[in-house]
mmCIF file with all atom_site columns, C-alpha atoms and ligand atoms in Angstrom:
data_model
loop_
_atom_site.group_PDB
_atom_site.id
_atom_site.type_symbol
_atom_site.label_atom_id
_atom_site.label_alt_id
_atom_site.label_comp_id
_atom_site.label_asym_id
_atom_site.label_entity_id
_atom_site.label_seq_id
_atom_site.pdbx_PDB_ins_code
_atom_site.Cartn_x
_atom_site.Cartn_y
_atom_site.Cartn_z
_atom_site.occupancy
_atom_site.B_iso_or_equiv
_atom_site.pdbx_formal_charge
_atom_site.auth_seq_id
_atom_site.auth_comp_id
_atom_site.auth_asym_id
_atom_site.auth_atom_id
_atom_site.pdbx_PDB_model_num
ATOM   1  C  CA  . MET A 1 1  ? 5.976   -3.565  11.782 1.00 0.00 ? 249 MET A CA  1
ATOM   2  C  CA  . ALA A 1 2  ? 5.357   -0.578  14.058 1.00 0.00 ? 250 ALA A CA  1
ATOM   3  C  CA  . VAL A 1 3  ? 5.110   2.881   12.488 1.00 0.00 ? 251 VAL A CA  1
ATOM   4  C  CA  . GLU A 1 4  ? 3.983   6.302   13.656 1.00 0.00 ? 252 GLU A CA  1
ATOM   5  C  CA  . LEU A 1 5  ? 1.968   8.474   11.261 1.00 0.00 ? 253 LEU A CA  1
ATOM   6  C  CA  . ASP A 1 6  ? 1.277   12.056  12.365 1.00 0.00 ? 254 ASP A CA  1
ATOM   7  C  CA  . GLY A 1 7  ? 1.575   10.950  15.989 1.00 0.00 ? 255 GLY A CA  1
ATOM   8  C  CA  . LEU A 1 8  ? -0.695  7.937   15.466 1.00 0.00 ? 256 LEU A CA  1
ATOM   9  C  CA  . ARG A 1 9  ? 0.813   4.540   16.257 1.00 0.00 ? 257 ARG A CA  1
ATOM   10 C  CA  . VAL A 1 10 ? -0.074  1.992   13.567 1.00 0.00 ? 258 VAL A CA  1
ATOM   11 C  CA  . ALA A 1 11 ? 0.739   -1.714  13.357 1.00 0.00 ? 259 ALA A CA  1
ATOM   12 C  CA  . ILE A 1 12 ? 1.184   -3.158  9.879  1.00 0.00 ? 260 ILE A CA  1
ATOM   13 C  CA  . TYR A 1 13 ? 1.031   -6.901  9.277  1.00 0.00 ? 261 TYR A CA  1
ATOM   14 C  CA  . ARG A 1 14 ? 1.674   -9.036  6.230  1.00 0.00 ? 262 ARG A CA  1
ATOM   15 C  CA  . GLN A 1 15 ? 0.076   -12.420 5.872  1.00 0.00 ? 263 GLN A CA  1
ATOM   16 C  CA  . GLY A 1 16 ? 0.911   -14.032 2.558  1.00 0.00 ? 264 GLY A CA  1
ATOM   17 C  CA  . ASP A 1 17 ? 0.143   -11.429 -0.104 1.00 0.00 ? 265 ASP A CA  1
ATOM   18 C  CA  . ASN A 1 18 ? -2.221  -9.463  2.140  1.00 0.00 ? 266 ASN A CA  1
ATOM   19 C  CA  . LEU A 1 19 ? -1.425  -6.371  4.199  1.00 0.00 ? 267 LEU A CA  1
ATOM   20 C  CA  . PHE A 1 20 ? -3.377  -5.244  7.242  1.00 0.00 ? 268 PHE A CA  1
ATOM   21 C  CA  . ALA A 1 21 ? -3.048  -2.038  9.266  1.00 0.00 ? 269 ALA A CA  1
ATOM   22 C  CA  . LEU A 1 22 ? -4.468  -1.835  12.788 1.00 0.00 ? 270 LEU A CA  1
ATOM   23 C  CA  . ASN A 1 23 ? -4.265  0.744   15.536 1.00 0.00 ? 271 ASN A CA  1
ATOM   24 C  CA  . GLY A 1 24 ? -0.877  0.254   17.131 1.00 0.00 ? 272 GLY A CA  1
ATOM   25 C  CA  . ARG A 1 25 ? -2.061  0.704   20.739 1.00 0.00 ? 273 ARG A CA  1
ATOM   26 C  CA  . CYS A 1 26 ? -3.647  -2.274  22.394 1.00 0.00 ? 274 CYS A CA  1
ATOM   27 C  CA  . PRO A 1 27 ? -6.884  -1.295  24.205 1.00 0.00 ? 275 PRO A CA  1
ATOM   28 C  CA  . HIS A 1 28 ? -5.887  -3.352  27.247 1.00 0.00 ? 276 HIS A CA  1
ATOM   29 C  CA  . ALA A 1 29 ? -2.839  -1.379  28.430 1.00 0.00 ? 277 ALA A CA  1
ATOM   30 C  CA  . ASN A 1 30 ? -1.510  0.420   25.352 1.00 0.00 ? 278 ASN A CA  1
ATOM   31 C  CA  . GLY A 1 31 ? 0.740   -2.474  24.381 1.00 0.00 ? 279 GLY A CA  1
ATOM   32 C  CA  . PRO A 1 32 ? 2.760   -2.009  21.180 1.00 0.00 ? 280 PRO A CA  1
ATOM   33 C  CA  . MET A 1 33 ? 0.772   -4.065  18.676 1.00 0.00 ? 281 MET A CA  1
ATOM   34 C  CA  . GLY A 1 34 ? 3.410   -3.471  16.003 1.00 0.00 ? 282 GLY A CA  1
ATOM   35 C  CA  . LEU A 1 35 ? 5.882   -5.498  18.054 1.00 0.00 ? 283 LEU A CA  1
ATOM   36 C  CA  . GLY A 1 36 ? 3.516   -8.441  18.255 1.00 0.00 ? 284 GLY A CA  1
ATOM   37 C  CA  . TRP A 1 37 ? 3.010   -11.337 15.858 1.00 0.00 ? 285 TRP A CA  1
ATOM   38 C  CA  . ILE A 1 38 ? 0.336   -13.211 13.901 1.00 0.00 ? 286 ILE A CA  1
ATOM   39 C  CA  . GLU A 1 39 ? -1.301  -16.464 14.990 1.00 0.00 ? 287 GLU A CA  1
ATOM   40 C  CA  . GLU A 1 40 ? -4.092  -18.094 12.984 1.00 0.00 ? 288 GLU A CA  1
ATOM   41 C  CA  . GLY A 1 41 ? -5.101  -14.867 11.238 1.00 0.00 ? 289 GLY A CA  1
ATOM   42 C  CA  . GLU A 1 42 ? -5.020  -12.834 14.427 1.00 0.00 ? 290 GLU A CA  1
ATOM   43 C  CA  . ALA A 1 43 ? -2.651  -10.123 15.624 1.00 0.00 ? 291 ALA A CA  1
ATOM   44 C  CA  . VAL A 1 44 ? -1.285  -10.933 19.077 1.00 0.00 ? 292 VAL A CA  1
ATOM   45 C  CA  . CYS A 1 45 ? -0.326  -8.207  21.538 1.00 0.00 ? 293 CYS A CA  1
ATOM   46 C  CA  . PRO A 1 46 ? 3.172   -8.872  22.904 1.00 0.00 ? 294 PRO A CA  1
ATOM   47 C  CA  . LEU A 1 47 ? 2.354   -7.751  26.458 1.00 0.00 ? 295 LEU A CA  1
ATOM   48 C  CA  . HIS A 1 48 ? -0.544  -9.966  27.586 1.00 0.00 ? 296 HIS A CA  1
ATOM   49 C  CA  . ARG A 1 49 ? -1.428  -11.728 24.340 1.00 0.00 ? 297 ARG A CA  1
ATOM   50 C  CA  . TRP A 1 50 ? -4.861  -10.341 23.631 1.00 0.00 ? 298 TRP A CA  1
ATOM   51 C  CA  . ARG A 1 51 ? -5.742  -11.339 20.073 1.00 0.00 ? 299 ARG A CA  1
ATOM   52 C  CA  . PHE A 1 52 ? -7.425  -9.344  17.291 1.00 0.00 ? 300 PHE A CA  1
ATOM   53 C  CA  . LYS A 1 53 ? -8.760  -10.458 13.907 1.00 0.00 ? 301 LYS A CA  1
ATOM   54 C  CA  . LEU A 1 54 ? -6.571  -9.031  11.150 1.00 0.00 ? 302 LEU A CA  1
ATOM   55 C  CA  . THR A 1 55 ? -9.559  -8.673  8.848  1.00 0.00 ? 303 THR A CA  1
ATOM   56 C  CA  . THR A 1 56 ? -11.769 -6.684  11.235 1.00 0.00 ? 304 THR A CA  1
ATOM   57 C  CA  . GLY A 1 57 ? -9.748  -5.611  14.272 1.00 0.00 ? 305 GLY A CA  1
ATOM   58 C  CA  . ARG A 1 58 ? -12.248 -7.384  16.532 1.00 0.00 ? 306 ARG A CA  1
ATOM   59 C  CA  . CYS A 1 59 ? -10.773 -8.737  19.736 1.00 0.00 ? 307 CYS A CA  1
ATOM   60 C  CA  . THR A 1 60 ? -11.243 -12.475 20.218 1.00 0.00 ? 308 THR A CA  1
ATOM   61 C  CA  . THR A 1 61 ? -9.891  -12.461 23.784 1.00 0.00 ? 309 THR A CA  1
ATOM   62 C  CA  . VAL A 1 62 ? -12.289 -9.979  25.395 1.00 0.00 ? 310 VAL A CA  1
ATOM   63 C  CA  . ARG A 1 63 ? -15.729 -9.437  23.932 1.00 0.00 ? 311 ARG A CA  1
ATOM   64 C  CA  . GLY A 1 64 ? -16.489 -5.865  22.886 1.00 0.00 ? 312 GLY A CA  1
ATOM   65 C  CA  . GLU A 1 65 ? -12.883 -4.751  22.499 1.00 0.00 ? 313 GLU A CA  1
ATOM   66 C  CA  . SER A 1 66 ? -11.357 -3.964  19.121 1.00 0.00 ? 314 SER A CA  1
ATOM   67 C  CA  . LEU A 1 67 ? -8.645  -2.154  17.217 1.00 0.00 ? 315 LEU A CA  1
ATOM   68 C  CA  . HIS A 1 68 ? -9.464  0.291   14.448 1.00 0.00 ? 316 HIS A CA  1
ATOM   69 C  CA  . ARG A 1 69 ? -8.542  -1.156  11.078 1.00 0.00 ? 317 ARG A CA  1
ATOM   70 C  CA  . PHE A 1 70 ? -7.109  1.183   8.446  1.00 0.00 ? 318 PHE A CA  1
ATOM   71 C  CA  . THR A 1 71 ? -7.267  0.678   4.704  1.00 0.00 ? 319 THR A CA  1
ATOM   72 C  CA  . CYS A 1 72 ? -3.809  0.025   3.309  1.00 0.00 ? 320 CYS A CA  1
ATOM   73 C  CA  . GLU A 1 73 ? -2.266  -1.025  0.020  1.00 0.00 ? 321 GLU A CA  1
ATOM   74 C  CA  . VAL A 1 74 ? 1.018   -1.250  -1.843 1.00 0.00 ? 322 VAL A CA  1
ATOM   75 C  CA  . ARG A 1 75 ? 1.666   1.360   -4.526 1.00 0.00 ? 323 ARG A CA  1
ATOM   76 C  CA  . ASP A 1 76 ? 4.890   1.188   -6.514 1.00 0.00 ? 324 ASP A CA  1
ATOM   77 C  CA  . GLY A 1 77 ? 6.524   -0.878  -3.799 1.00 0.00 ? 325 GLY A CA  1
ATOM   78 C  CA  . GLU A 1 78 ? 5.502   1.430   -0.925 1.00 0.00 ? 326 GLU A CA  1
ATOM   79 C  CA  . VAL A 1 79 ? 2.889   0.770   1.746  1.00 0.00 ? 327 VAL A CA  1
ATOM   80 C  CA  . TRP A 1 80 ? 0.160   3.415   1.923  1.00 0.00 ? 328 TRP A CA  1
ATOM   81 C  CA  . VAL A 1 81 ? -2.159  3.641   4.914  1.00 0.00 ? 329 VAL A CA  1
ATOM   82 C  CA  . ALA A 1 82 ? -5.324  5.771   4.946  1.00 0.00 ? 330 ALA A CA  1
ATOM   83 C  CA  . VAL A 1 83 ? -5.410  7.427   8.377  1.00 0.00 ? 331 VAL A CA  1
HETATM 84 S  S1  . FES B 2 .  ? -1.492  -4.444  26.612 1.00 0.00 ? 123 FES B S1  1
HETATM 85 FE FE1 . FES B 2 .  ? -2.144  -5.743  25.024 1.00 0.00 ? 123 FES B FE1 1
HETATM 86 S  S2  . FES B 2 .  ? -2.898  -7.468  26.027 1.00 0.00 ? 123 FES B S2  1
HETATM 87 FE FE2 . FES B 2 .  ? -2.294  -6.160  27.616 1.00 0.00 ? 123 FES B FE2 1
#
């Protein structure tokens, strides 16, 4: 899911019972991470398929690249993201 919070693009992913929130702009060419998908525990950018660990935001395609990971949780059925 792609959301914008105070002008900040955030990508929210659900894997099983776990939620993850990563920066929504891919560091490669600002691809929309929130329009991507999950493969093997990694968020995949829809533009050129760079991959990022959901648990850390670390890029597994290009060493040294990463996405900021935000703390998020469900409260009373709503997703809260600490930005
Ligand atoms: S913009 Fe994300 S991989 Fe190129």
